């Protein structure tokens, strides 16, 4: 694989005295889809929030295109080209779909009409509901909105935290298909998932996080074949 | 009928003052979930600052330009005080238990109140007559130029604020920050700047409210912030705390209610009835008339 776009080295994150991330390292190359798998409480969301600087690292480094992120305030991250669709979607419920999308383009001096059209092509449901309050959308539609909103800043790297959370399997399929399309358009994707099967089908490579440490990493094929992953996450017994 | 129309005019006047002050409470609450108890005292401070600008800076001039300058300078001064207040009394306590911020707010209120007393003394001062005493008599209903100015200027300010918050990019950032600060940061919004902006806007509107109180009631005291602040705070709750149009509506309703109680019952009872109104509204609609614009996390 070509150049490293994004790199985490020896990252540690704590909540007070409780260590949640205990020294992880990972890298993402340009154009890849990389997934972080792990059970509840493994530290996936903590990692994502630390990348976006909503949480501050205790030690270690996070670099994007060579630039160190850990000393930056959270609002400066998106401008660098990293956009984050957070766990639980966090759409602005009392604002309309359209207002949510415009807020996604907040760092753009001028909202790019083409990006908006692209988001509507990816998720036509959003265009139909553009005047509807985001809080009244279904869970799946809110997830589409969260992803669409994240795309509005024209990111180079997209962070997706459990886009399948609480969504019917058929919609999950549709959303994952669109994630693939987003990646094919040139956006690098870092995808956090509990749904290991779906994530590994989509991703090029993956890391398995286990109580704050990386237990396993490899290509998707390797991980799918690994007994540990099969047992722990794919529900197969040997 | 005369009483009705007269009290309608009076009610709209005091209502606009309540509304201007209520906006400061509601906007800060909207983004920070904090009742800025010092806001009422800043309103009072503004009247004293206006008085001093009038005597010391403007040489007691009452030309239109001088009056405009007094308003602008007082609003600017209070905006600066607002920013300082946020920096030293509230920002260090973000993330601290809510009660700490409440105590800090009460402390800030006392500091400002005592500061006013220290500078301008404990006795009532008379606010200058910046606007000529012009009255119009419409068949028994008397309306003064001051009332017209207060009402018109308040409406202009409130409509501008509404349009700013609803229609501009920065207004959208304010709304996003009041819904979900972390999500707002992910959009690239500098929430700290938004909070500073909120304090600037709220304090300036409160400053105008304070000057109006001086113009309308004339007598100003160092501790009047408690009374007017309390009314404005109640207005904000009636409209739905955190809700900007709600504060405007709540202020107007409370002003009218007060005026009608004063007109038809007795002004000594106005306070008691105000609290009865508050209680009734909170029983019928616990989140205020237009509803809180805050808690709706999806
Ligand atoms: N605000 C917090 N305060 C204290 N501990 C926290 C906080 N948030 C998360 N934790 C702890 O940190 C650990 C990692 O949590 P995190 O949310 O990162 O897990 P996750 O892998 O995203 O799990 P899930 O799949 O359930 O979303 C957990 O033990 C959790 O209890
Ligand atoms: Mg999580």
Coordinates of C-alpha atoms and ligand atoms in Angstrom, one line a residue:
Chain A
X1 CA 0.0 0.0 0.0
X2 CA 1.0 3.5 -0.7
X3 CA 1.5 6.5 1.7
X4 CA 0.4 6.6 5.2
X5 CA -2.4 9.2 5.6
X6 CA -3.1 8.7 9.2
X7 CA -1.3 7.2 12.1
X8 CA -1.8 6.6 15.8
X9 CA 1.2 5.8 17.9
X10 CA 1.2 4.5 21.5
X11 CA -2.0 6.2 22.3
X12 CA -3.3 6.2 25.9
X13 CA -6.6 7.7 27.0
X14 CA -8.1 7.7 30.4
X15 CA -11.3 8.8 32.0
X16 CA -10.0 10.2 35.3
X17 CA -8.0 7.4 36.8
X18 CA -9.5 4.7 34.6
X19 CA -7.5 3.8 31.5
X20 CA -9.7 3.2 28.5
X21 CA -7.0 3.1 25.8
X22 CA -3.8 1.4 26.9
X23 CA -1.3 2.2 24.2
X24 CA -2.6 1.5 20.7
X25 CA -0.9 2.1 17.4
X26 CA -2.5 1.9 14.0
X27 CA -2.2 3.3 10.6
X28 CA -4.5 4.1 7.6
X29 CA -3.3 4.5 4.1
X30 CA -4.8 6.8 1.6
X31 CA -7.9 5.4 -0.1
X32 CA -8.3 2.5 2.3
X33 CA -11.3 1.4 4.3
X34 CA -10.0 0.3 7.7
X35 CA -12.2 -1.1 10.4
X36 CA -11.8 -1.2 14.2
X37 CA -13.7 -4.0 15.7
X38 CA -14.4 -4.8 19.3
X39 CA -16.9 -5.7 21.9
X40 CA -18.8 -3.3 24.0
X41 CA -16.5 -1.1 26.1
X42 CA -13.4 -2.1 24.1
X43 CA -12.6 1.6 23.6
X44 CA -13.7 2.1 20.0
X45 CA -15.7 5.3 20.6
X46 CA -13.0 6.6 22.9
X47 CA -10.5 6.2 20.1
X48 CA -12.7 8.0 17.6
X49 CA -13.4 10.9 20.0
X50 CA -9.7 11.2 20.8
X51 CA -8.9 11.5 17.1
X52 CA -11.5 14.3 16.8
X53 CA -10.0 15.9 20.0
X54 CA -13.3 15.8 21.8
X55 CA -11.2 13.8 24.3
X56 CA -7.6 14.5 25.0
X57 CA -4.9 11.9 24.9
X58 CA -3.0 11.1 28.0
X59 CA 0.1 10.2 25.9
X60 CA 1.0 9.1 22.4
X61 CA 0.6 10.7 19.1
X62 CA -2.1 11.1 16.4
X63 CA -0.9 12.3 13.0
X64 CA -2.8 13.2 9.9
X65 CA -0.8 13.9 6.8
X66 CA 2.2 14.3 9.1
X67 CA 0.5 16.9 11.3
X68 CA 0.1 16.2 15.0
X69 CA -3.5 16.5 16.2
X70 CA -3.3 16.0 19.9
X71 CA -2.6 19.6 20.7
X72 CA -5.4 21.0 18.6
X73 CA -8.8 22.1 19.8
X74 CA -11.7 19.9 18.5
X75 CA -13.1 22.5 16.1
X76 CA -9.9 22.7 14.1
X77 CA -9.9 19.0 13.1
X78 CA -12.6 19.0 10.5
X79 CA -10.9 21.8 8.6
X80 CA -7.8 19.6 8.2
X81 CA -9.9 17.0 6.3
X82 CA -11.2 14.6 9.0
X83 CA -14.9 14.4 9.4
X84 CA -16.6 12.4 12.2
X85 CA -20.0 10.8 12.1
X86 CA -20.4 10.1 15.8
X87 CA -21.8 7.1 17.7
X88 CA -25.5 7.6 18.2
X89 CA -25.7 9.9 15.2
X90 CA -26.0 13.1 17.2
X91 CA -27.9 14.9 14.5
X92 CA -29.3 18.3 15.5
X93 CA -32.9 17.1 16.2
X94 CA -34.7 20.4 16.2
X95 CA -33.1 21.6 13.0
X96 CA -34.2 20.5 9.6
X97 CA -32.4 18.0 7.5
X98 CA -31.2 20.8 5.2
X99 CA -29.9 22.9 8.2
X100 CA -28.0 19.9 9.5
X101 CA -26.3 19.4 6.1
X102 CA -25.5 23.1 5.9
X103 CA -23.9 22.9 9.3
X104 CA -21.8 20.0 8.0
X105 CA -20.4 22.5 5.5
X106 CA -19.7 25.1 8.3
X107 CA -16.0 25.2 7.6
X108 CA -16.5 25.8 3.9
X109 CA -16.4 29.4 3.0
X110 CA -19.1 28.6 0.4
X111 CA -21.3 25.6 0.5
X112 CA -20.4 23.4 -2.4
X113 CA -23.6 22.6 -4.3
X114 CA -22.1 19.6 -6.0
X115 CA -21.3 18.0 -2.6
X116 CA -24.9 18.5 -1.6
X117 CA -26.1 17.0 -4.8
X118 CA -23.8 14.1 -4.3
X119 CA -25.1 13.5 -0.7
X120 CA -28.7 13.6 -2.1
X121 CA -27.7 11.1 -4.8
X122 CA -26.2 8.8 -2.1
X123 CA -29.2 9.2 0.2
X124 CA -32.2 10.3 -1.9
X125 CA -34.3 9.9 1.3
X126 CA -32.6 13.0 2.6
X127 CA -33.6 15.1 -0.3
X128 CA -37.3 14.0 0.0
X129 CA -37.1 15.1 3.7
X130 CA -35.0 18.1 3.5
X131 CA -37.5 20.3 5.3
X132 CA -38.3 17.8 8.0
X133 CA -36.9 18.1 11.5
X134 CA -34.0 15.7 11.9
X135 CA -35.3 14.5 15.2
X136 CA -38.4 13.1 13.4
X137 CA -36.5 11.0 11.0
X138 CA -36.3 7.2 11.5
X139 CA -33.1 5.9 13.0
X140 CA -31.8 4.7 9.6
X141 CA -32.5 8.1 8.0
X142 CA -30.8 9.8 10.9
X143 CA -27.7 7.7 10.2
X144 CA -27.8 8.7 6.6
X145 CA -28.1 12.3 7.7
X146 CA -25.1 11.9 10.1
X147 CA -23.0 10.5 7.3
X148 CA -24.2 13.0 4.8
X149 CA -23.5 15.9 7.2
X150 CA -20.0 14.6 7.7
X151 CA -19.5 14.5 3.9
X152 CA -20.5 18.1 3.5
X153 CA -17.1 19.3 4.7
X154 CA -15.4 17.4 1.8
X155 CA -13.3 15.3 4.1
X156 CA -10.2 13.3 3.0
X157 CA -10.9 10.9 5.8
X158 CA -14.3 9.9 7.2
X159 CA -14.7 8.5 10.7
X160 CA -17.8 6.4 11.1
X161 CA -18.7 5.2 14.6
X162 CA -21.1 2.3 14.4
X163 CA -23.3 3.3 11.5
X164 CA -25.2 0.1 11.9
X165 CA -26.3 0.9 15.5
X166 CA -29.9 0.2 16.1
X167 CA -30.8 -0.1 12.4
X168 CA -32.7 -2.9 10.6
X169 CA -30.4 -5.3 8.7
X170 CA -31.8 -4.3 5.3
X171 CA -31.0 -0.6 5.9
X172 CA -27.6 -1.5 7.2
X173 CA -26.9 -3.2 3.9
X174 CA -28.0 -0.1 2.0
X175 CA -25.9 2.2 4.2
X176 CA -22.8 0.0 3.9
X177 CA -23.2 0.0 0.1
X178 CA -23.1 3.7 0.1
X179 CA -20.1 3.7 2.4
X180 CA -18.4 1.7 -0.3
X181 CA -19.3 4.2 -2.9
X182 CA -18.0 7.0 -0.7
X183 CA -14.7 5.2 -0.4
X184 CA -14.6 4.6 -4.1
X185 CA -15.0 8.3 -4.7
X186 CA -11.6 8.7 -3.0
X187 CA -12.5 9.3 0.7
X188 CA -10.5 7.2 3.1
X189 CA -12.7 5.6 5.7
X190 CA -12.1 4.6 9.3
X191 CA -15.0 2.5 10.4
X192 CA -15.8 1.4 13.9
X193 CA -18.2 -1.5 14.1
X194 CA -19.6 -4.3 16.3
X195 CA -21.1 -5.9 13.3
X196 CA -17.8 -7.6 12.4
X197 CA -19.1 -9.6 9.4
X198 CA -20.5 -6.6 7.6
X199 CA -17.5 -4.4 8.4
X200 CA -14.9 -7.0 7.3
X201 CA -16.8 -7.6 4.0
X202 CA -16.4 -3.9 3.3
X203 CA -13.0 -3.1 4.7
X204 CA -9.5 -3.7 3.3
X205 CA -8.0 -4.2 6.7
X206 CA -9.0 -4.3 10.3
X207 CA -7.9 -4.0 13.9
X208 CA -9.5 -5.8 16.8
X209 CA -9.6 -3.8 20.0
X210 CA -9.9 -5.6 23.3
X211 CA -10.2 -3.7 26.5
X212 CA -8.1 -0.8 25.3
X213 CA -5.4 -2.8 23.5
X214 CA -5.1 -4.1 19.9
X215 CA -5.5 -7.8 20.1
X216 CA -5.3 -8.6 16.4
X217 CA -4.8 -6.9 13.1
X218 CA -4.6 -7.8 9.5
X219 CA -6.3 -7.8 6.2
X220 CA -10.0 -8.4 6.2
X221 CA -9.5 -11.9 4.7
X222 CA -7.0 -12.7 7.4
X223 CA -9.3 -11.5 10.2
X224 CA -12.3 -13.3 8.7
X225 CA -10.3 -16.5 8.7
X226 CA -8.9 -16.1 12.2
X227 CA -10.3 -18.4 14.8
X228 CA -10.3 -15.7 17.4
X229 CA -12.4 -13.4 15.4
X230 CA -14.8 -16.1 14.3
X231 CA -15.3 -17.2 17.9
X232 CA -15.6 -13.8 19.5
X233 CA -17.4 -11.8 16.9
X234 CA -18.9 -14.0 14.2
X235 CA -20.5 -16.4 16.7
X236 CA -18.9 -19.5 15.2
X237 CA -17.7 -22.3 17.5
X238 CA -14.8 -24.6 16.7
Chain B
X1 CA -62.0 50.9 27.6
X2 CA -59.6 53.8 28.3
X3 CA -58.0 51.8 31.1
X4 CA -57.7 48.9 28.8
X5 CA -55.9 50.8 26.1
X6 CA -53.8 52.8 28.5
X7 CA -52.6 49.6 30.2
X8 CA -52.1 47.9 26.9
X9 CA -49.6 50.7 26.0
X10 CA -47.9 50.6 29.4
X11 CA -47.8 46.8 29.3
X12 CA -46.2 46.7 25.9
X13 CA -43.6 49.2 27.1
X14 CA -42.6 47.3 30.2
X15 CA -43.0 44.1 28.4
X16 CA -40.3 45.1 25.8
X17 CA -37.9 45.9 28.6
X18 CA -38.6 42.5 30.3
X19 CA -38.1 40.8 26.9
X20 CA -34.8 42.5 26.2
X21 CA -33.5 41.5 29.5
X22 CA -35.0 38.0 29.3
X23 CA -33.1 37.3 26.1
X24 CA -29.8 37.5 28.0
X25 CA -31.0 34.8 30.4
X26 CA -32.4 32.6 27.8
X27 CA -29.5 32.8 25.3
X28 CA -26.9 31.9 28.0
X29 CA -29.1 29.2 29.3
X30 CA -29.6 27.8 25.8
X31 CA -25.9 27.2 25.2
X32 CA -24.6 26.7 28.7
X33 CA -27.5 25.4 30.8
X34 CA -26.7 28.0 33.3
X35 CA -28.7 30.8 34.8
X36 CA -26.5 33.8 34.8
X37 CA -27.8 35.4 37.9
X38 CA -25.4 38.4 37.4
X39 CA -27.4 39.4 34.3
X40 CA -29.9 41.5 36.2
X41 CA -27.1 43.3 38.0
X42 CA -25.4 44.0 34.7
X43 CA -28.7 45.6 33.5
X44 CA -28.6 47.8 36.6
X45 CA -25.0 48.6 36.0
X46 CA -25.8 49.7 32.5
X47 CA -28.1 52.4 33.8
X48 CA -25.4 53.7 36.0
X49 CA -22.8 53.5 33.3
X50 CA -25.2 55.4 31.1
X51 CA -25.6 58.1 33.8
X52 CA -21.8 58.5 34.0
X53 CA -21.3 58.6 30.3
X54 CA -24.0 61.3 30.1
X55 CA -22.4 63.5 32.8
X56 CA -18.7 62.8 32.3
X57 CA -18.3 62.1 28.7
X58 CA -21.2 63.8 26.9
X59 CA -21.2 66.9 29.0
X60 CA -24.9 66.4 29.7
X61 CA -25.7 66.8 26.0
X62 CA -29.1 65.4 25.0
X63 CA -28.8 65.7 21.2
X64 CA -29.8 62.7 19.2
X65 CA -26.1 61.9 18.5
X66 CA -25.2 62.1 22.1
X67 CA -28.1 59.8 23.1
X68 CA -27.1 57.3 20.5
X69 CA -23.5 57.5 21.7
X70 CA -24.7 56.8 25.3
X71 CA -26.5 53.7 24.2
X72 CA -23.7 52.4 22.1
X73 CA -21.0 53.1 24.8
X74 CA -23.2 51.5 27.5
X75 CA -23.9 48.5 25.4
X76 CA -20.2 48.2 24.6
X77 CA -19.2 48.5 28.2
X78 CA -21.6 45.8 29.3
X79 CA -20.5 43.5 26.4
X80 CA -16.9 43.8 27.8
X81 CA -18.2 43.1 31.3
X82 CA -20.1 40.1 30.0
X83 CA -17.0 38.6 28.3
X84 CA -14.9 39.1 31.5
X85 CA -17.7 37.6 33.6
X86 CA -17.8 34.5 31.4
X87 CA -14.0 34.2 31.4
X88 CA -13.5 34.4 35.2
X89 CA -16.8 33.2 36.7
X90 CA -18.1 30.6 34.3
X91 CA -15.4 29.2 32.0
X92 CA -13.2 27.7 34.7
X93 CA -16.3 25.9 36.0
X94 CA -17.3 24.2 32.8
X95 CA -17.5 20.5 33.5
X96 CA -17.7 21.2 37.2
X97 CA -20.9 20.1 39.0
X98 CA -23.8 22.4 38.1
X99 CA -24.2 23.7 41.7
X100 CA -20.7 25.3 41.5
X101 CA -21.7 27.4 38.5
X102 CA -24.9 28.4 40.3
X103 CA -22.9 29.6 43.3
X104 CA -20.4 31.3 41.1
X105 CA -23.3 33.1 39.3
X106 CA -24.8 34.2 42.6
X107 CA -21.3 35.4 43.7
X108 CA -20.9 37.4 40.5
X109 CA -24.3 39.0 41.0
X110 CA -23.2 40.2 44.5
X111 CA -19.9 41.4 43.2
X112 CA -21.5 43.5 40.5
X113 CA -24.2 44.8 42.8
X114 CA -21.7 45.8 45.4
X115 CA -19.4 47.2 42.8
X116 CA -22.2 49.5 41.7
X117 CA -22.8 50.6 45.3
X118 CA -19.1 51.2 45.7
X119 CA -18.8 53.4 42.7
X120 CA -22.2 55.2 42.6
X121 CA -23.2 55.0 46.2
X122 CA -26.2 53.3 48.0
X123 CA -28.7 56.0 47.4
X124 CA -31.1 56.3 44.5
X125 CA -29.8 58.3 41.6
X126 CA -31.9 60.0 39.0
X127 CA -31.4 58.9 35.4
X128 CA -31.0 61.9 33.0
X129 CA -33.9 63.0 30.9
X130 CA -32.4 61.9 27.6
X131 CA -35.7 62.0 25.7
X132 CA -37.9 65.1 25.8
X133 CA -41.1 64.8 27.8
X134 CA -43.5 64.6 24.8
X135 CA -47.0 63.2 25.4
X136 CA -49.8 62.4 23.0
X137 CA -53.4 62.3 24.4
X138 CA -55.7 60.0 22.4
X139 CA -59.0 60.7 24.0
X140 CA -57.8 59.9 27.5
X141 CA -55.1 57.4 26.6
X142 CA -51.8 59.0 27.1
X143 CA -48.7 57.8 25.3
X144 CA -45.3 59.2 25.8
X145 CA -42.4 59.6 23.3
X146 CA -40.3 57.5 25.6
X147 CA -42.8 54.6 25.4
X148 CA -42.8 54.8 21.6
X149 CA -39.0 54.8 21.5
X150 CA -38.8 51.9 23.9
X151 CA -41.3 49.8 22.1
X152 CA -40.0 50.5 18.6
X153 CA -36.4 50.1 19.4
X154 CA -37.0 46.9 21.3
X155 CA -39.0 45.4 18.4
X156 CA -36.2 46.3 16.0
X157 CA -33.6 44.7 18.2
X158 CA -35.7 41.6 18.8
X159 CA -36.5 41.1 15.1
X160 CA -32.8 41.6 14.2
X161 CA -31.8 39.1 16.7
X162 CA -34.4 36.6 15.5
X163 CA -33.2 37.0 11.9
X164 CA -29.6 36.7 12.9
X165 CA -30.2 33.5 14.8
X166 CA -32.5 31.9 12.3
X167 CA -31.0 33.0 9.0
X168 CA -27.3 33.4 9.3
X169 CA -24.4 31.0 9.4
X170 CA -23.3 32.2 12.7
X171 CA -26.9 32.0 14.0
X172 CA -27.0 28.3 12.9
X173 CA -23.7 27.8 14.9
X174 CA -25.4 29.3 17.9
X175 CA -28.4 27.0 17.5
X176 CA -26.1 23.9 16.9
X177 CA -24.1 24.8 20.0
X178 CA -27.2 25.0 22.1
X179 CA -28.4 21.6 20.9
X180 CA -25.2 19.5 21.2
X181 CA -21.8 21.2 21.9
X182 CA -19.7 18.2 20.9
X183 CA -21.6 17.7 17.7
X184 CA -21.2 21.4 17.0
X185 CA -17.4 21.0 17.5
X186 CA -17.4 18.2 15.0
X187 CA -18.9 20.6 12.5
X188 CA -15.9 22.9 13.1
X189 CA -17.7 25.3 15.3
X190 CA -15.6 27.0 17.9
X191 CA -18.0 26.7 20.8
X192 CA -15.9 28.9 23.1
X193 CA -16.3 31.8 20.6
X194 CA -20.0 31.1 20.3
X195 CA -20.3 31.3 24.1
X196 CA -18.4 34.6 24.1
X197 CA -20.7 35.9 21.3
X198 CA -23.8 34.9 23.4
X199 CA -22.5 36.9 26.3
X200 CA -21.8 39.9 24.1
X201 CA -25.3 39.8 22.6
X202 CA -27.1 39.1 25.8
X203 CA -25.2 41.7 27.8
X204 CA -25.7 44.4 25.1
X205 CA -29.4 43.8 24.9
X206 CA -29.5 43.8 28.7
X207 CA -27.6 47.1 28.7
X208 CA -30.2 48.6 26.4
X209 CA -32.9 47.3 28.7
X210 CA -31.1 48.9 31.7
X211 CA -31.1 52.3 29.9
X212 CA -34.8 51.9 29.1
X213 CA -35.5 51.2 32.8
X214 CA -33.6 54.4 33.6
X215 CA -35.5 56.4 31.0
X216 CA -38.9 55.1 32.0
X217 CA -38.7 54.9 35.7
X218 CA -36.0 57.5 36.3
X219 CA -35.0 56.4 39.7
X220 CA -32.1 53.9 39.6
X221 CA -30.7 52.0 42.6
X222 CA -27.7 49.7 42.9
X223 CA -29.9 46.7 43.8
X224 CA -32.6 47.1 41.2
X225 CA -31.1 44.3 39.2
X226 CA -32.6 41.8 41.5
X227 CA -36.1 43.0 40.8
X228 CA -35.9 43.6 37.1
X229 CA -33.7 40.5 36.7
X230 CA -36.3 38.4 38.5
X231 CA -39.1 39.6 36.3
X232 CA -37.1 39.0 33.2
X233 CA -36.0 35.6 34.4
X234 CA -39.7 34.7 35.0
X235 CA -40.5 36.0 31.5
X236 CA -37.8 33.7 30.1
X237 CA -39.3 30.7 32.0
X238 CA -42.8 31.6 30.9
X239 CA -41.8 31.6 27.3
X240 CA -39.7 28.5 27.6
X241 CA -36.1 28.9 28.9
X242 CA -33.5 28.6 26.1
X243 CA -36.1 29.6 23.5
X244 CA -35.3 33.0 22.0
X245 CA -38.8 33.8 20.6
X246 CA -40.1 32.4 23.9
X247 CA -38.2 35.1 25.8
X248 CA -39.7 37.8 23.6
X249 CA -43.2 36.4 24.0
X250 CA -42.8 35.8 27.7
X251 CA -41.5 39.3 28.3
X252 CA -44.4 40.9 26.4
X253 CA -47.0 38.7 28.1
X254 CA -45.5 39.4 31.6
X255 CA -45.5 43.2 30.9
X256 CA -49.1 43.2 29.7
X257 CA -50.1 41.0 32.7
X258 CA -48.4 43.3 35.1
X259 CA -50.0 46.4 33.6
X260 CA -53.5 44.9 33.6
X261 CA -53.1 43.8 37.2
X262 CA -51.9 47.3 38.1
X263 CA -54.8 48.8 36.1
X264 CA -57.7 46.6 37.2
X265 CA -56.6 45.3 40.6
X266 CA -53.8 47.1 42.3
X267 CA -50.1 47.6 41.6
X268 CA -49.2 46.4 45.1
X269 CA -50.5 43.0 44.1
X270 CA -48.7 42.8 40.8
X271 CA -45.8 40.8 42.2
X272 CA -48.0 38.2 43.9
X273 CA -50.1 37.8 40.7
X274 CA -46.9 37.4 38.7
X275 CA -45.9 34.4 40.7
X276 CA -49.4 33.0 40.5
X277 CA -49.2 33.3 36.7
X278 CA -45.8 31.7 36.7
X279 CA -47.1 28.8 38.8
X280 CA -50.2 28.3 36.7
X281 CA -48.2 28.3 33.4
X282 CA -45.7 25.9 34.8
X283 CA -48.5 23.6 35.9
X284 CA -50.2 23.7 32.5
X285 CA -47.0 23.7 30.5
X286 CA -43.9 22.8 32.5
X287 CA -41.6 23.8 29.7
X288 CA -43.1 27.2 29.1
X289 CA -45.4 28.4 26.4
X290 CA -43.1 27.8 23.4
X291 CA -41.3 25.0 25.1
X292 CA -37.7 24.6 26.1
X293 CA -35.4 24.6 23.1
X294 CA -32.9 22.5 24.8
X295 CA -33.5 19.1 26.2
X296 CA -34.6 17.4 23.0
X297 CA -31.6 15.1 22.4
X298 CA -32.5 12.5 19.8
Ligands
LIG1 N1 -17.5 9.4 29.9 C1 -16.9 8.3 30.4 N2 -16.5 8.3 31.7 C2 -15.9 7.2 32.2 N3 -15.7 6.1 31.5 C3 -16.1 6.0 30.3 C4 -16.7 7.1 29.6 N4 -17.0 6.8 28.4 C5 -16.5 5.6 28.2 N5 -16.0 5.1 29.3 C6 -15.4 3.8 29.5 O1 -14.4 3.6 28.6 C7 -14.4 2.3 28.1 C8 -14.4 2.3 26.6 O2 -15.7 2.9 26.2 P1 -16.1 3.2 24.7 O3 -17.3 3.9 24.6 O4 -14.9 3.7 24.0 O5 -16.3 1.7 24.1 P2 -16.8 1.2 22.7 O6 -15.8 0.2 22.2 O7 -17.2 2.3 21.9 O8 -18.1 0.4 23.1 P3 -19.5 0.3 22.4 O9 -19.4 -0.8 21.4 O10 -20.5 -0.2 23.5 O11 -19.9 1.6 21.8 C9 -15.6 1.6 28.7 O12 -15.1 0.8 29.8 C10 -16.4 2.7 29.2 O13 -17.1 2.3 30.4
LIG2 MG1 -18.9 3.0 21.0

